[in-house]
JSON list of C-alpha atoms in Angstrom, two decimals:
[
{"chain": "O", "resi": 1, "resn": "LYS", "atom": "CA", "xyz": [13.80, -8.91, 10.06]},
{"chain": "O", "resi": 2, "resn": "ALA", "atom": "CA", "xyz": [15.29, -6.98, 12.96]},
{"chain": "O", "resi": 3, "resn": "SER", "atom": "CA", "xyz": [18.86, -6.35, 11.82]},
{"chain": "O", "resi": 4, "resn": "PRO", "atom": "CA", "xyz": [21.50, -4.97, 14.24]},
{"chain": "O", "resi": 5, "resn": "ALA", "atom": "CA", "xyz": [21.24, -1.54, 12.57]},
{"chain": "O", "resi": 6, "resn": "TYR", "atom": "CA", "xyz": [17.47, -1.59, 12.99]},
{"chain": "O", "resi": 7, "resn": "ARG", "atom": "CA", "xyz": [17.74, -2.56, 16.67]},
{"chain": "O", "resi": 8, "resn": "LEU", "atom": "CA", "xyz": [20.26, 0.25, 17.19]},
{"chain": "O", "resi": 9, "resn": "LEU", "atom": "CA", "xyz": [17.87, 2.75, 15.61]},
{"chain": "O", "resi": 10, "resn": "ARG", "atom": "CA", "xyz": [15.05, 1.63, 17.92]},
{"chain": "O", "resi": 11, "resn": "PHE", "atom": "CA", "xyz": [17.33, 1.85, 20.96]},
{"chain": "O", "resi": 12, "resn": "SER", "atom": "CA", "xyz": [18.44, 5.34, 19.95]},
{"chain": "O", "resi": 13, "resn": "MET", "atom": "CA", "xyz": [14.86, 6.54, 19.46]},
{"chain": "O", "resi": 14, "resn": "ARG", "atom": "CA", "xyz": [13.86, 5.15, 22.84]},
{"chain": "O", "resi": 15, "resn": "SER", "atom": "CA", "xyz": [16.87, 6.71, 24.53]},
{"chain": "O", "resi": 16, "resn": "VAL", "atom": "CA", "xyz": [16.41, 10.17, 23.03]},
{"chain": "O", "resi": 17, "resn": "GLY", "atom": "CA", "xyz": [12.64, 10.43, 23.14]},
{"chain": "O", "resi": 18, "resn": "TRP", "atom": "CA", "xyz": [13.01, 14.17, 23.56]},
{"chain": "O", "resi": 19, "resn": "VAL", "atom": "CA", "xyz": [13.69, 14.36, 19.83]},
{"chain": "O", "resi": 20, "resn": "PHE", "atom": "CA", "xyz": [9.98, 13.70, 19.27]},
{"chain": "O", "resi": 21, "resn": "GLY", "atom": "CA", "xyz": [8.96, 15.46, 22.46]},
{"chain": "O", "resi": 22, "resn": "LEU", "atom": "CA", "xyz": [7.24, 12.56, 24.20]},
{"chain": "O", "resi": 23, "resn": "ARG", "atom": "CA", "xyz": [7.65, 9.51, 26.40]},
{"chain": "O", "resi": 24, "resn": "VAL", "atom": "CA", "xyz": [6.07, 6.22, 25.38]},
{"chain": "O", "resi": 25, "resn": "ARG", "atom": "CA", "xyz": [4.32, 3.72, 27.66]},
{"chain": "O", "resi": 26, "resn": "SER", "atom": "CA", "xyz": [2.84, 0.55, 26.21]},
{"chain": "O", "resi": 27, "resn": "TYR", "atom": "CA", "xyz": [0.29, -2.07, 27.21]},
{"chain": "O", "resi": 28, "resn": "GLY", "atom": "CA", "xyz": [-0.32, -5.45, 25.57]},
{"chain": "O", "resi": 29, "resn": "LEU", "atom": "CA", "xyz": [2.27, -5.12, 22.80]},
{"chain": "O", "resi": 30, "resn": "ASP", "atom": "CA", "xyz": [4.67, -7.84, 23.94]},
{"chain": "O", "resi": 31, "resn": "ARG", "atom": "CA", "xyz": [2.50, -10.61, 22.55]},
{"chain": "O", "resi": 32, "resn": "LEU", "atom": "CA", "xyz": [2.97, -9.30, 19.00]},
{"chain": "O", "resi": 33, "resn": "GLU", "atom": "CA", "xyz": [6.46, -10.82, 18.94]},
{"chain": "O", "resi": 34, "resn": "HIS", "atom": "CA", "xyz": [5.05, -14.34, 18.80]},
{"chain": "O", "resi": 35, "resn": "SER", "atom": "CA", "xyz": [1.58, -13.75, 17.38]},
{"chain": "O", "resi": 36, "resn": "GLY", "atom": "CA", "xyz": [2.28, -14.11, 13.68]},
{"chain": "O", "resi": 37, "resn": "PRO", "atom": "CA", "xyz": [1.19, -11.41, 11.21]},
{"chain": "O", "resi": 38, "resn": "ARG", "atom": "CA", "xyz": [-1.53, -9.05, 12.41]},
{"chain": "O", "resi": 39, "resn": "ILE", "atom": "CA", "xyz": [-3.45, -6.06, 11.09]},
{"chain": "O", "resi": 40, "resn": "LEU", "atom": "CA", "xyz": [-2.75, -3.21, 13.52]},
{"chain": "O", "resi": 41, "resn": "VAL", "atom": "CA", "xyz": [-5.62, -0.71, 13.52]},
{"chain": "O", "resi": 42, "resn": "GLY", "atom": "CA", "xyz": [-4.52, 2.50, 15.26]},
{"chain": "O", "resi": 43, "resn": "ALA", "atom": "CA", "xyz": [-6.59, 5.46, 16.47]},
{"chain": "O", "resi": 44, "resn": "PRO", "atom": "CA", "xyz": [-6.98, 8.31, 17.05]},
{"chain": "O", "resi": 45, "resn": "HIS", "atom": "CA", "xyz": [-4.62, 9.68, 14.42]},
{"chain": "O", "resi": 46, "resn": "ARG", "atom": "CA", "xyz": [-4.04, 13.38, 15.16]},
{"chain": "O", "resi": 47, "resn": "ARG", "atom": "CA", "xyz": [-0.26, 13.71, 15.02]},
{"chain": "O", "resi": 48, "resn": "TYR", "atom": "CA", "xyz": [2.40, 12.40, 12.68]},
{"chain": "O", "resi": 49, "resn": "TYR", "atom": "CA", "xyz": [4.23, 10.51, 15.40]},
{"chain": "O", "resi": 50, "resn": "GLU", "atom": "CA", "xyz": [1.65, 7.91, 16.51]},
{"chain": "O", "resi": 51, "resn": "ALA", "atom": "CA", "xyz": [3.29, 5.49, 14.09]},
{"chain": "O", "resi": 52, "resn": "PHE", "atom": "CA", "xyz": [6.70, 6.26, 15.61]},
{"chain": "O", "resi": 53, "resn": "ALA", "atom": "CA", "xyz": [5.31, 5.65, 19.11]},
{"chain": "O", "resi": 54, "resn": "LEU", "atom": "CA", "xyz": [3.99, 2.24, 18.09]},
{"chain": "O", "resi": 55, "resn": "GLY", "atom": "CA", "xyz": [7.14, 1.42, 16.14]},
{"chain": "O", "resi": 56, "resn": "ILE", "atom": "CA", "xyz": [9.44, 1.92, 19.13]},
{"chain": "O", "resi": 57, "resn": "ALA", "atom": "CA", "xyz": [7.01, 0.44, 21.69]},
{"chain": "O", "resi": 58, "resn": "ALA", "atom": "CA", "xyz": [6.26, -2.78, 19.77]},
{"chain": "O", "resi": 59, "resn": "PRO", "atom": "CA", "xyz": [8.71, -5.72, 19.73]},
{"chain": "O", "resi": 60, "resn": "ALA", "atom": "CA", "xyz": [11.62, -5.40, 17.30]},
{"chain": "O", "resi": 61, "resn": "ALA", "atom": "CA", "xyz": [10.20, -8.20, 15.15]},
{"chain": "O", "resi": 62, "resn": "PRO", "atom": "CA", "xyz": [8.04, -8.76, 13.23]},
{"chain": "O", "resi": 63, "resn": "ARG", "atom": "CA", "xyz": [8.33, -5.26, 11.81]},
{"chain": "O", "resi": 64, "resn": "ILE", "atom": "CA", "xyz": [5.35, -3.07, 10.89]},
{"chain": "O", "resi": 65, "resn": "TRP", "atom": "CA", "xyz": [4.52, -1.97, 7.35]},
{"chain": "O", "resi": 66, "resn": "TRP", "atom": "CA", "xyz": [2.30, 1.12, 7.36]},
{"chain": "O", "resi": 67, "resn": "LEU", "atom": "CA", "xyz": [-0.28, 2.17, 4.82]},
{"chain": "O", "resi": 68, "resn": "GLY", "atom": "CA", "xyz": [0.45, 5.86, 4.18]},
{"chain": "O", "resi": 69, "resn": "LEU", "atom": "CA", "xyz": [-0.65, 8.70, 1.93]},
{"chain": "O", "resi": 70, "resn": "GLY", "atom": "CA", "xyz": [1.50, 8.95, -1.18]},
{"chain": "O", "resi": 71, "resn": "PRO", "atom": "CA", "xyz": [2.02, 12.75, -0.97]},
{"chain": "O", "resi": 72, "resn": "PHE", "atom": "CA", "xyz": [3.39, 12.33, 2.55]},
{"chain": "O", "resi": 73, "resn": "ILE", "atom": "CA", "xyz": [5.73, 9.50, 1.58]},
{"chain": "O", "resi": 74, "resn": "VAL", "atom": "CA", "xyz": [7.23, 10.97, -1.60]},
{"chain": "O", "resi": 75, "resn": "GLY", "atom": "CA", "xyz": [6.73, 14.68, -0.96]},
{"chain": "O", "resi": 76, "resn": "ARG", "atom": "CA", "xyz": [6.21, 16.33, 2.40]},
{"chain": "O", "resi": 77, "resn": "GLY", "atom": "CA", "xyz": [7.82, 14.86, 5.50]},
{"chain": "O", "resi": 78, "resn": "ARG", "atom": "CA", "xyz": [10.69, 13.10, 3.76]},
{"chain": "O", "resi": 79, "resn": "VAL", "atom": "CA", "xyz": [12.71, 12.75, 6.97]},
{"chain": "O", "resi": 80, "resn": "ARG", "atom": "CA", "xyz": [9.75, 11.30, 8.83]},
{"chain": "O", "resi": 81, "resn": "SER", "atom": "CA", "xyz": [8.90, 8.88, 6.03]},
{"chain": "O", "resi": 82, "resn": "ALA", "atom": "CA", "xyz": [12.56, 7.80, 5.79]},
{"chain": "O", "resi": 83, "resn": "LEU", "atom": "CA", "xyz": [12.58, 7.00, 9.52]},
{"chain": "O", "resi": 84, "resn": "LEU", "atom": "CA", "xyz": [9.34, 5.04, 9.21]},
{"chain": "O", "resi": 85, "resn": "ARG", "atom": "CA", "xyz": [10.88, 3.05, 6.37]},
{"chain": "O", "resi": 86, "resn": "ARG", "atom": "CA", "xyz": [13.78, 2.18, 8.66]},
{"chain": "O", "resi": 87, "resn": "LEU", "atom": "CA", "xyz": [11.43, 1.19, 11.48]},
{"chain": "O", "resi": 88, "resn": "GLY", "atom": "CA", "xyz": [9.39, -1.05, 9.20]},
{"chain": "O", "resi": 89, "resn": "GLY", "atom": "CA", "xyz": [8.03, -0.07, 5.82]},
{"chain": "O", "resi": 90, "resn": "LEU", "atom": "CA", "xyz": [5.63, 2.22, 4.01]},
{"chain": "O", "resi": 91, "resn": "LEU", "atom": "CA", "xyz": [2.99, 1.33, 1.42]},
{"chain": "O", "resi": 92, "resn": "PRO", "atom": "CA", "xyz": [1.81, 4.45, -0.43]},
{"chain": "O", "resi": 93, "resn": "VAL", "atom": "CA", "xyz": [-1.82, 5.02, -1.30]},
{"chain": "O", "resi": 94, "resn": "TRP", "atom": "CA", "xyz": [-3.04, 7.62, -3.77]},
{"chain": "O", "resi": 95, "resn": "ARG", "atom": "CA", "xyz": [-6.62, 8.61, -3.08]},
{"chain": "O", "resi": 96, "resn": "GLY", "atom": "CA", "xyz": [-8.99, 8.10, -5.96]},
{"chain": "O", "resi": 97, "resn": "THR", "atom": "CA", "xyz": [-6.57, 5.97, -7.99]},
{"chain": "O", "resi": 98, "resn": "SER", "atom": "CA", "xyz": [-6.72, 2.51, -6.42]},
{"chain": "O", "resi": 99, "resn": "GLY", "atom": "CA", "xyz": [-9.32, 0.19, -4.96]},
{"chain": "O", "resi": 100, "resn": "ILE", "atom": "CA", "xyz": [-9.33, -2.42, -2.24]},
{"chain": "O", "resi": 101, "resn": "GLU", "atom": "CA", "xyz": [-7.61, -5.00, -4.46]},
{"chain": "O", "resi": 102, "resn": "THR", "atom": "CA", "xyz": [-4.42, -2.91, -4.53]},
{"chain": "O", "resi": 103, "resn": "HIS", "atom": "CA", "xyz": [-4.32, -2.74, -0.73]},
{"chain": "O", "resi": 104, "resn": "LEU", "atom": "CA", "xyz": [-5.27, -6.40, -0.44]},
{"chain": "O", "resi": 105, "resn": "ASN", "atom": "CA", "xyz": [-2.34, -7.41, -2.66]},
{"chain": "O", "resi": 106, "resn": "ALA", "atom": "CA", "xyz": [0.04, -5.22, -0.65]},
{"chain": "O", "resi": 107, "resn": "ALA", "atom": "CA", "xyz": [-1.22, -6.58, 2.67]},
{"chain": "O", "resi": 108, "resn": "THR", "atom": "CA", "xyz": [-0.98, -10.17, 1.42]},
{"chain": "O", "resi": 109, "resn": "ALA", "atom": "CA", "xyz": [2.68, -9.61, 0.50]},
{"chain": "O", "resi": 110, "resn": "VAL", "atom": "CA", "xyz": [3.34, -8.16, 3.96]},
{"chain": "O", "resi": 111, "resn": "PHE", "atom": "CA", "xyz": [1.72, -11.18, 5.64]},
{"chain": "O", "resi": 112, "resn": "ALA", "atom": "CA", "xyz": [3.67, -13.59, 3.42]},
{"chain": "O", "resi": 113, "resn": "ALA", "atom": "CA", "xyz": [6.89, -11.95, 4.66]},
{"chain": "O", "resi": 114, "resn": "GLY", "atom": "CA", "xyz": [5.76, -12.51, 8.26]},
{"chain": "O", "resi": 115, "resn": "ALA", "atom": "CA", "xyz": [5.32, -8.82, 9.03]},
{"chain": "O", "resi": 116, "resn": "HIS", "atom": "CA", "xyz": [2.48, -6.76, 10.53]},
{"chain": "O", "resi": 117, "resn": "TYR", "atom": "CA", "xyz": [0.28, -4.43, 8.47]},
{"chain": "O", "resi": 118, "resn": "GLY", "atom": "CA", "xyz": [-0.52, -1.08, 10.13]},
{"chain": "O", "resi": 119, "resn": "VAL", "atom": "CA", "xyz": [-3.51, 1.10, 9.24]},
{"chain": "O", "resi": 120, "resn": "MET", "atom": "CA", "xyz": [-4.92, 4.37, 10.61]},
{"chain": "O", "resi": 121, "resn": "PRO", "atom": "CA", "xyz": [-8.55, 3.85, 9.55]},
{"chain": "O", "resi": 122, "resn": "GLU", "atom": "CA", "xyz": [-9.59, 7.49, 10.06]},
{"chain": "O", "resi": 123, "resn": "GLY", "atom": "CA", "xyz": [-7.65, 8.25, 6.87]},
{"chain": "O", "resi": 124, "resn": "GLY", "atom": "CA", "xyz": [-5.76, 11.33, 8.07]},
{"chain": "O", "resi": 125, "resn": "THR", "atom": "CA", "xyz": [-4.93, 13.64, 10.97]},
{"chain": "O", "resi": 126, "resn": "GLY", "atom": "CA", "xyz": [-7.77, 16.11, 10.44]},
{"chain": "O", "resi": 127, "resn": "GLY", "atom": "CA", "xyz": [-10.35, 14.46, 12.71]},
{"chain": "O", "resi": 128, "resn": "PRO", "atom": "CA", "xyz": [-12.07, 16.16, 15.68]},
{"chain": "O", "resi": 129, "resn": "ALA", "atom": "CA", "xyz": [-10.08, 16.59, 18.89]},
{"chain": "O", "resi": 130, "resn": "ASP", "atom": "CA", "xyz": [-12.81, 15.27, 21.19]},
{"chain": "O", "resi": 131, "resn": "ARG", "atom": "CA", "xyz": [-13.82, 12.08, 19.41]},
{"chain": "O", "resi": 132, "resn": "PHE", "atom": "CA", "xyz": [-12.82, 9.55, 16.77]},
{"chain": "O", "resi": 133, "resn": "ALA", "atom": "CA", "xyz": [-13.44, 10.23, 13.11]},
{"chain": "O", "resi": 134, "resn": "GLU", "atom": "CA", "xyz": [-15.34, 7.65, 11.06]},
{"chain": "O", "resi": 135, "resn": "PHE", "atom": "CA", "xyz": [-13.38, 4.45, 10.45]},
{"chain": "O", "resi": 136, "resn": "ARG", "atom": "CA", "xyz": [-12.97, 3.38, 6.85]},
{"chain": "O", "resi": 137, "resn": "PRO", "atom": "CA", "xyz": [-13.82, -0.32, 6.30]},
{"chain": "O", "resi": 138, "resn": "GLY", "atom": "CA", "xyz": [-10.68, -1.36, 4.36]},
{"chain": "O", "resi": 139, "resn": "ALA", "atom": "CA", "xyz": [-8.94, -3.06, 7.29]},
{"chain": "O", "resi": 140, "resn": "ALA", "atom": "CA", "xyz": [-12.06, -5.10, 8.07]},
{"chain": "O", "resi": 141, "resn": "ILE", "atom": "CA", "xyz": [-12.35, -6.21, 4.44]},
{"chain": "O", "resi": 142, "resn": "ILE", "atom": "CA", "xyz": [-8.69, -7.25, 4.35]},
{"chain": "O", "resi": 143, "resn": "ALA", "atom": "CA", "xyz": [-9.17, -9.20, 7.58]},
{"chain": "O", "resi": 144, "resn": "MET", "atom": "CA", "xyz": [-12.22, -10.98, 6.16]},
{"chain": "O", "resi": 145, "resn": "ARG", "atom": "CA", "xyz": [-10.52, -11.92, 2.91]},
{"chain": "O", "resi": 146, "resn": "THR", "atom": "CA", "xyz": [-7.18, -13.01, 4.39]},
{"chain": "O", "resi": 147, "resn": "GLY", "atom": "CA", "xyz": [-8.23, -14.43, 7.75]},
{"chain": "O", "resi": 148, "resn": "VAL", "atom": "CA", "xyz": [-5.54, -12.36, 9.52]},
{"chain": "O", "resi": 149, "resn": "PRO", "atom": "CA", "xyz": [-6.79, -11.04, 12.90]},
{"chain": "O", "resi": 150, "resn": "ILE", "atom": "CA", "xyz": [-7.00, -7.36, 13.79]},
{"chain": "O", "resi": 151, "resn": "VAL", "atom": "CA", "xyz": [-5.25, -5.87, 16.84]},
{"chain": "O", "resi": 152, "resn": "PRO", "atom": "CA", "xyz": [-6.87, -2.55, 17.84]},
{"chain": "O", "resi": 153, "resn": "VAL", "atom": "CA", "xyz": [-4.25, -0.04, 19.06]},
{"chain": "O", "resi": 154, "resn": "ILE", "atom": "CA", "xyz": [-5.23, 3.10, 20.99]},
{"chain": "O", "resi": 155, "resn": "PHE", "atom": "CA", "xyz": [-3.06, 6.21, 21.44]},
{"chain": "O", "resi": 156, "resn": "ARG", "atom": "CA", "xyz": [-3.67, 8.31, 24.57]},
{"chain": "O", "resi": 157, "resn": "PHE", "atom": "CA", "xyz": [-1.62, 11.51, 24.92]},
{"chain": "O", "resi": 158, "resn": "ARG", "atom": "CA", "xyz": [-1.03, 13.14, 28.28]},
{"chain": "O", "resi": 159, "resn": "ASN", "atom": "CA", "xyz": [0.61, 16.49, 28.88]},
{"chain": "O", "resi": 160, "resn": "ARG", "atom": "CA", "xyz": [2.84, 16.68, 31.96]},
{"chain": "O", "resi": 161, "resn": "ARG", "atom": "CA", "xyz": [3.50, 19.77, 34.04]},
{"chain": "O", "resi": 162, "resn": "PHE", "atom": "CA", "xyz": [7.13, 18.77, 34.39]},
{"chain": "O", "resi": 163, "resn": "GLY", "atom": "CA", "xyz": [9.05, 16.73, 31.85]},
{"chain": "O", "resi": 164, "resn": "LEU", "atom": "CA", "xyz": [8.02, 15.45, 28.45]},
{"chain": "O", "resi": 165, "resn": "PRO", "atom": "CA", "xyz": [4.43, 14.72, 27.45]},
{"chain": "O", "resi": 166, "resn": "SER", "atom": "CA", "xyz": [3.64, 11.00, 27.36]},
{"chain": "O", "resi": 167, "resn": "VAL", "atom": "CA", "xyz": [1.67, 8.72, 25.08]},
{"chain": "O", "resi": 168, "resn": "GLU", "atom": "CA", "xyz": [0.10, 5.44, 26.11]},
{"chain": "O", "resi": 169, "resn": "VAL", "atom": "CA", "xyz": [0.01, 2.83, 23.36]},
{"chain": "O", "resi": 170, "resn": "ILE", "atom": "CA", "xyz": [-2.68, 0.30, 24.28]},
{"chain": "O", "resi": 171, "resn": "ALA", "atom": "CA", "xyz": [-3.02, -2.91, 22.26]},
{"chain": "O", "resi": 172, "resn": "LEU", "atom": "CA", "xyz": [-6.32, -4.74, 22.78]},
{"chain": "O", "resi": 173, "resn": "GLU", "atom": "CA", "xyz": [-6.94, -8.44, 22.27]},
{"chain": "O", "resi": 174, "resn": "ASP", "atom": "CA", "xyz": [-7.14, -9.87, 18.76]},
{"chain": "O", "resi": 175, "resn": "THR", "atom": "CA", "xyz": [-10.48, -9.58, 17.02]},
{"chain": "O", "resi": 176, "resn": "SER", "atom": "CA", "xyz": [-11.90, -10.72, 13.68]},
{"chain": "O", "resi": 177, "resn": "PRO", "atom": "CA", "xyz": [-14.92, -9.39, 11.78]},
{"chain": "O", "resi": 178, "resn": "CYS", "atom": "CA", "xyz": [-16.33, -12.85, 11.03]},
{"chain": "O", "resi": 179, "resn": "ALA", "atom": "CA", "xyz": [-15.29, -14.76, 14.13]},
{"chain": "O", "resi": 180, "resn": "ASP", "atom": "CA", "xyz": [-18.89, -15.81, 14.86]},
{"chain": "O", "resi": 181, "resn": "ARG", "atom": "CA", "xyz": [-20.60, -15.59, 11.46]},
{"chain": "O", "resi": 182, "resn": "PRO", "atom": "CA", "xyz": [-20.07, -16.71, 7.85]},
{"chain": "O", "resi": 183, "resn": "THR", "atom": "CA", "xyz": [-17.80, -14.55, 5.74]},
{"chain": "O", "resi": 184, "resn": "PRO", "atom": "CA", "xyz": [-19.75, -12.52, 3.12]},
{"chain": "O", "resi": 185, "resn": "GLU", "atom": "CA", "xyz": [-18.98, -13.08, -0.53]},
{"chain": "O", "resi": 186, "resn": "ALA", "atom": "CA", "xyz": [-15.91, -11.10, -1.59]},
{"chain": "O", "resi": 187, "resn": "GLY", "atom": "CA", "xyz": [-16.85, -7.96, -3.52]},
{"chain": "O", "resi": 188, "resn": "SER", "atom": "CA", "xyz": [-20.53, -8.15, -2.60]},
{"chain": "O", "resi": 189, "resn": "ARG", "atom": "CA", "xyz": [-22.64, -5.31, -1.20]},
{"chain": "O", "resi": 190, "resn": "GLU", "atom": "CA", "xyz": [-23.14, -7.44, 1.91]},
{"chain": "O", "resi": 191, "resn": "GLU", "atom": "CA", "xyz": [-19.39, -7.53, 2.48]},
{"chain": "O", "resi": 192, "resn": "LEU", "atom": "CA", "xyz": [-19.05, -3.75, 2.30]},
{"chain": "O", "resi": 193, "resn": "THR", "atom": "CA", "xyz": [-22.12, -3.12, 4.46]},
{"chain": "O", "resi": 194, "resn": "TYR", "atom": "CA", "xyz": [-21.00, -5.55, 7.13]},
{"chain": "O", "resi": 195, "resn": "ALA", "atom": "CA", "xyz": [-17.39, -4.26, 7.10]},
{"chain": "O", "resi": 196, "resn": "ALA", "atom": "CA", "xyz": [-18.63, -0.69, 7.59]},
{"chain": "O", "resi": 197, "resn": "ALA", "atom": "CA", "xyz": [-20.93, -1.66, 10.48]},
{"chain": "O", "resi": 198, "resn": "TRP", "atom": "CA", "xyz": [-18.25, -3.77, 12.14]},
{"chain": "O", "resi": 199, "resn": "SER", "atom": "CA", "xyz": [-15.70, -0.95, 11.79]},
{"chain": "O", "resi": 200, "resn": "GLU", "atom": "CA", "xyz": [-18.13, 1.50, 13.37]},
{"chain": "O", "resi": 201, "resn": "ALA", "atom": "CA", "xyz": [-18.63, -0.82, 16.34]},
{"chain": "O", "resi": 202, "resn": "LEU", "atom": "CA", "xyz": [-14.86, -1.24, 16.71]},
{"chain": "O", "resi": 203, "resn": "ALA", "atom": "CA", "xyz": [-14.40, 2.55, 16.66]},
{"chain": "O", "resi": 204, "resn": "ASP", "atom": "CA", "xyz": [-17.02, 2.95, 19.42]},
{"chain": "O", "resi": 205, "resn": "ARG", "atom": "CA", "xyz": [-15.27, 0.37, 21.61]},
{"chain": "O", "resi": 206, "resn": "MET", "atom": "CA", "xyz": [-11.83, 1.89, 21.06]},
{"chain": "O", "resi": 207, "resn": "GLU", "atom": "CA", "xyz": [-13.13, 5.40, 21.73]},
{"chain": "O", "resi": 208, "resn": "THR", "atom": "CA", "xyz": [-14.58, 4.29, 25.07]},
{"chain": "O", "resi": 209, "resn": "ILE", "atom": "CA", "xyz": [-11.19, 2.98, 26.18]},
{"chain": "O", "resi": 210, "resn": "TRP", "atom": "CA", "xyz": [-9.49, 6.11, 24.80]},
{"chain": "O", "resi": 211, "resn": "ARG", "atom": "CA", "xyz": [-11.71, 8.24, 27.02]},
{"chain": "O", "resi": 212, "resn": "GLU", "atom": "CA", "xyz": [-11.64, 6.10, 30.16]},
{"chain": "O", "resi": 213, "resn": "GLY", "atom": "CA", "xyz": [-8.14, 4.59, 30.12]},
{"chain": "O", "resi": 214, "resn": "VAL", "atom": "CA", "xyz": [-6.54, 1.19, 30.04]},
{"chain": "O", "resi": 215, "resn": "GLY", "atom": "CA", "xyz": [-8.59, -0.08, 32.99]},
{"chain": "O", "resi": 216, "resn": "SER", "atom": "CA", "xyz": [-11.75, -0.03, 30.89]},
{"chain": "O", "resi": 217, "resn": "ALA", "atom": "CA", "xyz": [-10.27, -2.50, 28.39]},
{"chain": "O", "resi": 218, "resn": "SER", "atom": "CA", "xyz": [-11.13, -5.51, 30.54]}
]
């Protein structure tokens, strides 16, 4: 829940945006306050502070729990990870040591608490500068198995000649992988194949809006 201390932290981060070197503008995020739990799928992920931008641009509640790389959370970037914990929460993932069931259990606990579950499906910040990296299908699988809708979130950075650079945080309308078709059997090859194809289509749509701006979202 959004405690007074948490609200003060958000206010401070908004007021002193120069600490992170950017200004934040948002579109479509207000509805998250009354939407119920959602899976927030953010891209592109090229800097460490996209999650901060979304955290301070989104409504104070429900809070956002982010899926993050374990080495980042417990090793490098301790100050950043501590701030993200204060803004919402962090769920560590260790590559090669856990499958979808681990993430599904974590996401289910987040939804049960009434919070949002945030994922950067490119899996890291090392993607190409001129396009999206391949989306991993985990978020789509979690959406299919839990029935929780996905909210695509796009980050568009703009450098300014004078003043701080800005980032636009654009939340698109809710979407669900199986809104118009039967849900594949959990754990089947069909489920994985469909989740991968659906994730690829979502990445293409988000990349188009990333290139052309918020006006192309309609």
